[in-house]
CSV table of C-alpha atoms in Angstrom, one decimal:
chain,number,residue,atom,x,y,z
A,25,MET,CA,72.7,122.1,107.2
A,26,THR,CA,70.8,120.0,104.8
A,27,THR,CA,71.7,117.0,102.6
A,28,PHE,CA,72.7,118.2,99.2
A,29,VAL,CA,70.4,117.5,96.3
A,30,PRO,CA,72.1,118.1,92.9
A,31,PRO,CA,70.3,120.7,90.7
A,32,GLN,CA,68.8,119.3,87.5
A,33,ASN,CA,69.4,120.3,83.8
A,34,SER,CA,72.7,122.0,84.6
A,35,ALA,CA,76.4,121.7,83.9
A,36,PHE,CA,76.7,120.2,87.4
A,37,VAL,CA,74.6,117.2,86.4
A,38,MET,CA,77.0,116.5,83.5
A,39,THR,CA,80.1,116.8,85.4
A,40,ASN,CA,79.1,114.9,88.6
A,41,ALA,CA,78.0,111.8,86.7
A,42,LEU,CA,81.4,110.2,87.0
A,43,LEU,CA,81.4,110.7,90.7
A,44,THR,CA,78.0,109.2,91.3
A,45,THR,CA,78.1,106.2,89.0
A,46,SER,CA,79.4,103.0,90.5
A,47,PRO,CA,82.2,101.2,88.8
A,48,PRO,CA,81.2,98.4,86.3
A,49,GLN,CA,80.4,95.0,87.8
A,50,VAL,CA,83.4,93.0,86.7
A,51,SER,CA,84.8,89.8,88.3
A,52,VAL,CA,88.3,88.4,88.0
A,53,ASP,CA,86.9,85.7,85.8
A,54,ASP,CA,85.3,88.3,83.6
A,55,ALA,CA,88.7,90.1,83.3
A,56,ARG,CA,90.4,86.8,82.5
A,57,CYS,CA,87.9,86.1,79.7
A,58,VAL,CA,88.5,89.5,78.2
A,59,MET,CA,92.2,89.1,78.4
A,60,ARG,CA,92.1,85.7,76.7
A,61,SER,CA,89.8,87.0,73.9
A,62,TYR,CA,91.7,90.1,73.1
A,63,PHE,CA,95.3,89.9,74.3
A,64,ASP,CA,96.8,86.7,75.8
A,65,GLU,CA,96.3,84.1,78.4
A,66,ALA,CA,96.6,85.5,81.9
A,67,GLU,CA,99.1,83.7,84.1
A,68,ASP,CA,98.3,85.9,87.1
A,69,ILE,CA,95.5,88.5,87.7
A,70,LYS,CA,94.4,90.5,90.6
A,71,ALA,CA,91.9,93.4,91.2
A,72,LEU,CA,93.3,96.9,91.9
A,73,SER,CA,91.8,99.7,93.9
A,74,GLY,CA,89.9,102.4,92.0
A,75,GLU,CA,87.0,104.8,92.7
A,76,ARG,CA,85.5,105.2,89.2
A,77,ASP,CA,86.7,102.2,87.1
A,78,ARG,CA,87.3,98.5,87.7
A,79,ASN,CA,91.0,97.8,87.2
A,80,PHE,CA,93.0,94.6,87.1
A,81,MET,CA,96.8,93.9,87.1
A,82,VAL,CA,97.4,91.1,84.6
A,83,ARG,CA,100.6,89.2,84.0
A,84,SER,CA,100.4,87.3,80.8
A,85,ALA,CA,101.9,84.0,79.9
A,86,ASN,CA,104.8,85.7,78.0
A,87,GLY,CA,105.7,87.7,81.2
A,88,ASP,CA,104.3,91.1,80.1
A,89,CYS,CA,102.4,93.0,82.8
A,90,LEU,CA,99.5,95.3,82.0
A,91,THR,CA,96.6,97.1,83.5
A,92,LEU,CA,93.2,96.1,82.2
A,93,LYS,CA,90.7,99.0,82.8
A,94,PHE,CA,86.9,98.5,82.7
A,95,ILE,CA,85.7,102.1,82.3
A,96,ASN,CA,83.0,103.7,84.2
A,97,HIS,CA,79.6,103.8,82.4
A,98,ALA,CA,79.5,107.6,82.8
A,99,GLU,CA,82.8,108.3,81.0
A,100,SER,CA,82.2,109.6,77.5
A,101,ALA,CA,83.9,108.0,74.5
A,102,GLU,CA,85.6,111.4,74.0
A,103,GLU,CA,87.2,111.2,77.4
A,104,THR,CA,88.4,107.7,76.8
A,105,ALA,CA,89.9,108.7,73.5
A,106,MET,CA,91.7,111.6,75.3
A,107,GLN,CA,93.3,109.3,77.8
A,108,VAL,CA,94.5,107.0,75.1
A,109,ALA,CA,95.8,110.0,73.0
A,110,VAL,CA,97.8,111.5,75.9
A,111,LEU,CA,99.7,108.2,76.4
A,112,LYS,CA,100.5,108.0,72.7
A,113,HIS,CA,101.7,111.7,72.9
A,114,LEU,CA,103.8,111.1,76.0
A,115,ALA,CA,105.4,108.0,74.4
A,116,THR,CA,107.2,110.3,72.0
A,117,SER,CA,107.8,113.3,74.3
A,118,GLY,CA,111.0,112.2,75.9
A,119,ILE,CA,109.6,112.8,79.4
A,120,GLU,CA,112.1,111.9,82.1
A,121,ARG,CA,109.6,110.2,84.4
A,122,GLU,CA,108.1,106.8,83.5
A,123,VAL,CA,104.4,106.9,82.3
A,124,PRO,CA,102.1,104.1,81.2
A,125,VAL,CA,102.2,103.0,77.6
A,126,HIS,CA,99.0,102.3,75.7
A,127,ILE,CA,98.6,98.7,74.7
A,128,PRO,CA,96.2,98.1,71.8
A,129,SER,CA,94.6,94.8,71.0
A,130,SER,CA,95.4,93.3,67.6
A,131,ARG,CA,92.0,91.8,67.7
A,132,ALA,CA,90.1,95.1,68.1
A,133,ILE,CA,89.5,97.8,65.4
A,134,GLN,CA,89.9,100.7,67.7
A,135,ASP,CA,92.0,101.8,70.8
A,136,TRP,CA,89.6,100.2,73.2
A,137,ILE,CA,87.3,97.1,73.4
A,138,ASP,CA,83.6,97.1,73.7
A,139,VAL,CA,82.3,94.3,75.9
A,140,VAL,CA,79.0,93.5,77.6
A,141,MET,CA,79.1,93.0,81.4
A,142,PRO,CA,76.2,92.1,83.8
A,143,ASP,CA,75.3,95.8,84.2
A,144,GLY,CA,75.6,96.7,80.5
A,145,PRO,CA,78.1,97.6,77.8
A,146,VAL,CA,81.6,98.6,79.0
A,147,ARG,CA,84.6,100.0,77.2
A,148,VAL,CA,87.9,98.3,78.1
A,149,ARG,CA,91.4,99.6,77.5
A,150,ALA,CA,94.9,98.3,78.4
A,151,TYR,CA,98.2,100.0,79.2
A,152,SER,CA,101.5,98.9,80.8
A,153,TYR,CA,101.6,98.3,84.5
A,154,LEU,CA,104.3,100.3,86.2
A,155,GLU,CA,106.1,98.5,89.0
A,156,GLY,CA,107.4,100.6,91.9
A,157,PHE,CA,106.8,102.0,95.3
A,158,PRO,CA,103.7,104.3,95.9
A,159,GLY,CA,104.2,108.0,96.0
A,160,SER,CA,103.3,107.9,99.7
A,161,ALA,CA,106.8,106.4,100.2
A,162,LEU,CA,108.5,109.7,99.2
A,163,GLN,CA,110.4,111.3,102.0
A,164,ALA,CA,109.1,114.5,103.6
A,165,GLU,CA,112.2,116.7,103.0
A,166,PRO,CA,113.1,119.8,101.0
A,167,ALA,CA,115.1,117.9,98.3
A,168,VAL,CA,112.2,115.5,97.6
A,169,TRP,CA,109.7,118.4,97.5
A,170,ARG,CA,111.9,120.1,95.0
A,171,ASP,CA,112.0,116.9,92.9
A,172,ILE,CA,108.2,116.6,93.1
A,173,GLY,CA,107.9,120.2,91.8
A,174,LYS,CA,110.4,119.4,89.1
A,175,ALA,CA,108.4,116.3,88.1
A,176,ALA,CA,105.2,118.4,87.9
A,177,ALA,CA,106.9,120.8,85.6
A,178,GLN,CA,108.3,118.0,83.4
A,179,VAL,CA,104.8,116.5,83.0
A,180,THR,CA,103.5,120.0,82.2
A,181,LYS,CA,106.2,120.6,79.6
A,182,ALA,CA,105.7,117.2,78.0
A,183,MET,CA,102.0,118.0,77.6
A,184,GLN,CA,102.5,121.6,76.3
A,185,SER,CA,101.7,120.6,72.7
A,186,PHE,CA,98.9,118.1,73.6
A,187,GLU,CA,95.4,119.2,72.8
A,188,HIS,CA,92.1,117.4,72.9
A,189,ALA,CA,88.5,118.4,72.8
A,190,GLY,CA,87.8,116.1,75.8
A,191,ALA,CA,89.8,118.4,78.1
A,192,HIS,CA,87.4,121.3,77.5
A,193,ARG,CA,84.5,120.0,79.7
A,194,PRO,CA,82.8,121.0,82.9
A,195,PHE,CA,84.6,119.1,85.7
A,196,LEU,CA,84.2,119.3,89.4
A,197,TRP,CA,88.0,118.7,90.0
A,198,ASP,CA,89.0,121.7,87.9
A,199,VAL,CA,90.2,124.5,90.2
A,200,ALA,CA,89.4,127.1,87.6
A,201,GLN,CA,85.7,125.9,87.8
A,202,LEU,CA,85.4,126.2,91.6
A,203,HIS,CA,82.1,127.9,91.2
A,204,LEU,CA,80.6,124.5,90.3
A,205,LEU,CA,80.8,123.5,93.9
A,206,LYS,CA,78.6,126.3,95.2
A,207,PRO,CA,75.4,124.2,95.2
A,208,MET,CA,77.2,121.5,97.2
A,209,LEU,CA,78.2,123.7,100.2
A,210,PRO,CA,75.3,122.4,102.4
A,211,VAL,CA,77.2,119.1,102.8
A,212,ILE,CA,79.6,120.8,105.2
A,213,GLN,CA,78.0,120.2,108.5
A,214,GLN,CA,80.3,122.4,110.7
A,215,GLN,CA,79.0,125.9,110.5
A,216,GLU,CA,82.4,127.6,111.1
A,217,LEU,CA,84.1,125.6,108.3
A,218,HIS,CA,81.1,126.1,106.0
A,219,ASP,CA,81.3,129.9,106.5
A,220,LEU,CA,85.1,129.9,105.9
A,221,VAL,CA,84.8,127.9,102.7
A,222,GLN,CA,82.0,130.1,101.5
A,223,CYS,CA,84.0,133.2,102.2
A,224,PHE,CA,87.0,131.9,100.3
A,225,MET,CA,84.9,130.8,97.3
A,226,GLN,CA,83.2,134.2,97.1
A,227,GLN,CA,86.6,136.1,97.1
A,228,PHE,CA,88.1,133.5,94.7
A,229,GLU,CA,85.2,134.1,92.2
A,230,GLN,CA,85.4,137.9,92.5
A,231,THR,CA,89.2,138.5,92.6
A,232,ILE,CA,91.1,135.4,91.4
A,233,GLN,CA,88.9,134.0,88.6
A,234,PRO,CA,89.4,137.0,86.3
A,235,ILE,CA,93.2,136.7,86.8
A,236,LEU,CA,93.3,133.0,85.8
A,237,LYS,CA,92.0,133.7,82.3
A,238,SER,CA,95.2,135.7,81.6
A,239,LEU,CA,97.6,133.0,82.7
A,240,PRO,CA,99.3,130.5,80.3
A,241,GLN,CA,96.8,127.7,79.7
A,242,GLN,CA,97.1,124.1,78.5
A,243,VAL,CA,95.9,120.6,79.2
A,244,ILE,CA,97.3,119.4,82.6
A,245,HIS,CA,97.4,116.1,84.4
A,246,ASN,CA,95.4,117.7,87.3
A,247,ASP,CA,95.9,115.0,89.9
A,248,LEU,CA,99.5,114.4,90.9
A,249,SER,CA,98.6,113.1,94.3
A,250,PRO,CA,100.8,110.6,96.1
A,251,SER,CA,98.6,107.8,94.8
A,252,ASN,CA,99.3,108.8,91.2
A,253,MET,CA,103.1,109.0,91.6
A,254,LEU,CA,105.7,106.2,92.0
A,255,SER,CA,108.8,106.6,94.2
A,256,CYS,CA,112.2,105.1,93.9
A,257,ASP,CA,113.1,102.5,96.6
A,258,ALA,CA,114.9,105.1,98.7
A,259,GLY,CA,111.9,107.5,98.7
A,260,LYS,CA,114.1,110.3,97.3
A,261,ARG,CA,112.8,110.7,93.8
A,262,VAL,CA,109.6,110.5,91.7
A,263,VAL,CA,110.2,107.8,89.1
A,264,GLY,CA,106.7,107.4,87.6
A,265,VAL,CA,103.4,109.2,87.0
A,266,LEU,CA,100.1,107.4,86.7
A,267,ASP,CA,96.4,108.0,85.9
A,268,PHE,CA,95.6,110.8,83.4
A,269,GLY,CA,91.8,110.5,83.9
A,270,ASP,CA,91.3,113.9,85.5
A,271,MET,CA,93.0,116.0,82.7
A,272,VAL,CA,91.5,119.4,82.0
A,273,TYR,CA,92.4,122.5,80.0
A,274,ALA,CA,93.4,125.0,82.7
A,275,PRO,CA,96.0,127.5,83.9
A,276,ARG,CA,99.3,125.5,83.7
A,277,ILE,CA,100.3,126.6,87.2
A,278,ALA,CA,97.3,124.7,88.5
A,279,GLU,CA,99.4,121.5,88.0
A,280,LEU,CA,101.9,122.6,90.6
A,281,ALA,CA,99.2,124.0,93.0
A,282,VAL,CA,97.2,120.7,92.9
A,283,THR,CA,100.4,118.7,93.5
A,284,ALA,CA,101.5,121.0,96.3
A,285,SER,CA,98.1,120.7,98.1
A,286,TYR,CA,98.9,117.0,98.8
A,287,GLN,CA,102.5,117.7,100.1
A,288,MET,CA,102.2,120.9,102.2
A,289,SER,CA,100.7,119.1,105.2
A,290,ARG,CA,103.8,116.8,105.4
A,291,GLY,CA,106.2,119.5,106.8
A,292,THR,CA,106.2,121.8,109.8
A,293,ASP,CA,106.0,124.8,107.5
A,294,PRO,CA,103.5,124.5,104.6
A,295,LEU,CA,104.8,127.6,102.8
A,296,ALA,CA,108.4,126.3,103.0
A,297,VAL,CA,107.2,123.1,101.3
A,298,LEU,CA,105.5,125.2,98.6
A,299,ASP,CA,108.7,127.2,98.1
A,300,ALA,CA,110.8,124.1,97.6
A,301,MET,CA,108.3,122.8,95.0
A,302,LEU,CA,108.3,126.2,93.2
A,303,ALA,CA,112.1,126.0,93.1
A,304,GLY,CA,112.0,122.6,91.5
A,305,TYR,CA,109.3,123.6,89.0
A,306,SER,CA,111.3,126.7,88.0
A,307,GLU,CA,114.2,124.5,87.0
A,308,VAL,CA,112.2,123.3,84.1
A,309,LEU,CA,109.6,126.0,83.4
A,310,GLU,CA,110.0,129.8,84.1
A,311,LEU,CA,107.1,131.1,86.2
A,312,SER,CA,105.7,134.5,85.5
A,313,GLU,CA,104.9,136.9,88.4
A,314,PRO,CA,101.1,136.5,88.0
A,315,GLU,CA,101.5,132.7,88.1
A,316,GLN,CA,103.6,132.9,91.3
A,317,ALA,CA,101.0,135.3,92.8
A,318,THR,CA,98.1,132.9,92.2
A,319,VAL,CA,99.6,129.6,93.2
A,320,LEU,CA,98.5,129.7,96.8
A,321,ASP,CA,95.0,130.7,95.7
A,322,LEU,CA,94.9,127.5,93.6
A,323,VAL,CA,96.3,125.4,96.4
A,324,LEU,CA,93.4,126.6,98.6
A,325,ALA,CA,90.9,126.0,95.8
A,326,ARG,CA,92.0,122.3,95.6
A,327,LEU,CA,91.7,122.0,99.3
A,328,VAL,CA,88.2,123.3,99.1
A,329,GLN,CA,87.5,120.7,96.4
A,330,ARG,CA,88.9,117.9,98.6
A,331,ILE,CA,86.7,119.0,101.5
A,332,VAL,CA,83.5,119.6,99.6
A,333,ILE,CA,83.5,116.8,97.0
A,334,THR,CA,84.6,114.1,99.4
A,335,SER,CA,81.9,115.2,101.9
A,336,TRP,CA,79.3,115.0,99.1
A,337,ARG,CA,80.6,111.6,97.8
A,338,ALA,CA,80.5,110.2,101.4
A,339,ASP,CA,76.8,111.2,101.5
A,340,GLN,CA,76.3,109.5,98.2
A,341,PHE,CA,78.1,106.3,99.1
A,342,PRO,CA,77.9,105.9,102.9
A,343,ALA,CA,79.1,102.3,102.9
A,344,ASN,CA,82.4,103.5,101.4
A,345,SER,CA,82.6,106.7,103.4
A,346,THR,CA,85.8,105.7,105.3
A,347,TYR,CA,87.8,105.3,102.2
A,348,ILE,CA,86.3,108.4,100.5
A,349,LEU,CA,87.0,110.6,103.5
A,350,ARG,CA,90.5,109.2,104.1
A,351,SER,CA,92.3,112.5,103.4
A,352,ARG,CA,89.5,115.0,104.2
A,353,ALA,CA,90.7,115.8,107.7
A,354,GLU,CA,94.2,116.6,106.5
A,355,ALA,CA,92.8,118.9,103.8
A,356,GLU,CA,90.6,120.7,106.4
A,357,ARG,CA,93.5,121.3,108.8
A,358,LEU,CA,95.7,122.6,106.0
A,359,PHE,CA,93.0,124.8,104.6
A,360,LYS,CA,92.3,126.5,108.0
A,361,GLN,CA,96.0,126.9,108.6
A,362,LEU,CA,96.6,128.6,105.2
A,363,MET,CA,93.5,130.8,105.3
A,364,THR,CA,95.1,132.7,108.2
A,365,PHE,CA,98.0,133.7,106.0
A,366,TRP,CA,95.8,134.1,102.9
A,367,LYS,CA,93.4,136.6,104.5
A,368,VAL,CA,96.4,138.9,105.3
A,369,SER,CA,98.1,138.4,101.9
A,370,ARG,CA,94.8,139.2,100.0
A,371,ALA,CA,93.7,142.0,102.3
A,372,GLY,CA,92.0,144.7,100.3
A,373,ASP,CA,92.0,142.4,97.2
A,374,LYS,CA,95.6,143.3,96.5
A,375,VAL,CA,97.8,140.7,94.8
A,376,ARG,CA,100.7,139.6,97.0
């Protein structure tokens, strides 16, 4: 295998920029200065983790708590506008789970602030900071998986009427655009895994891709991983949903598939986990037979993304490879396990 070199002058170049551009160089003092200039004095401020942006949790002198996001240089203004727009939309949607609320600055003329940092101009936006336990605290049991599926459907339903041009873009994390990963396959060093992934991608493009176009489509959150959910203190229920930065216009069932791909390795029977999540989803949104028939295909597509994209990013940022690859082994194990069943279920290119 050889190290992957991105092709030039292609959709791939446009869509990978966010994953290859380092976060803005912003210090706590820089964030405190922006806070003072555009919002309020910061009583307490601390840096938060983030792969693309530089984020800070700020508690102001009046007790309010917000997230101050210094946006990656590669993110377009259209994408920033989309992320603000969805928070405004969800604020009036009546969604049962808590989501961040956009916080504008009364001293700015638009929904974000333009500032100059040591490495250049940066857009900054603010939204409410949600307190709670991380989604990793959710218990691995059928009732919780059912609730996670229900939460995914509630987010999907709340976004049904949301539309934005920014969601119609080439994006490596869109399962319906799995073909964008084909030039990256050389980053998989293990020959057996490389061949298995390549085989899946070929069959996906030939037999699944045409079906996806006929499924109900809408803008979806596209990243309901444990790190983007909040749990109640008992670990029994999803109480909040975070980070709408990966939104895409895609088959709506992809929301459940992406969410399930992060949960199915937590039980002894991955398909039983998926069934529980499907049951919860169906409490809110009725699933058509074609949607049910393609959900496992889309789970596998997300697992391929987690294997390929993280391997590639670890090559790009070797100093941060441990963090980038933190869930790759889990994705690889689940992918291999599910492929055994998938090959049988898709034998002869027949839909299950």
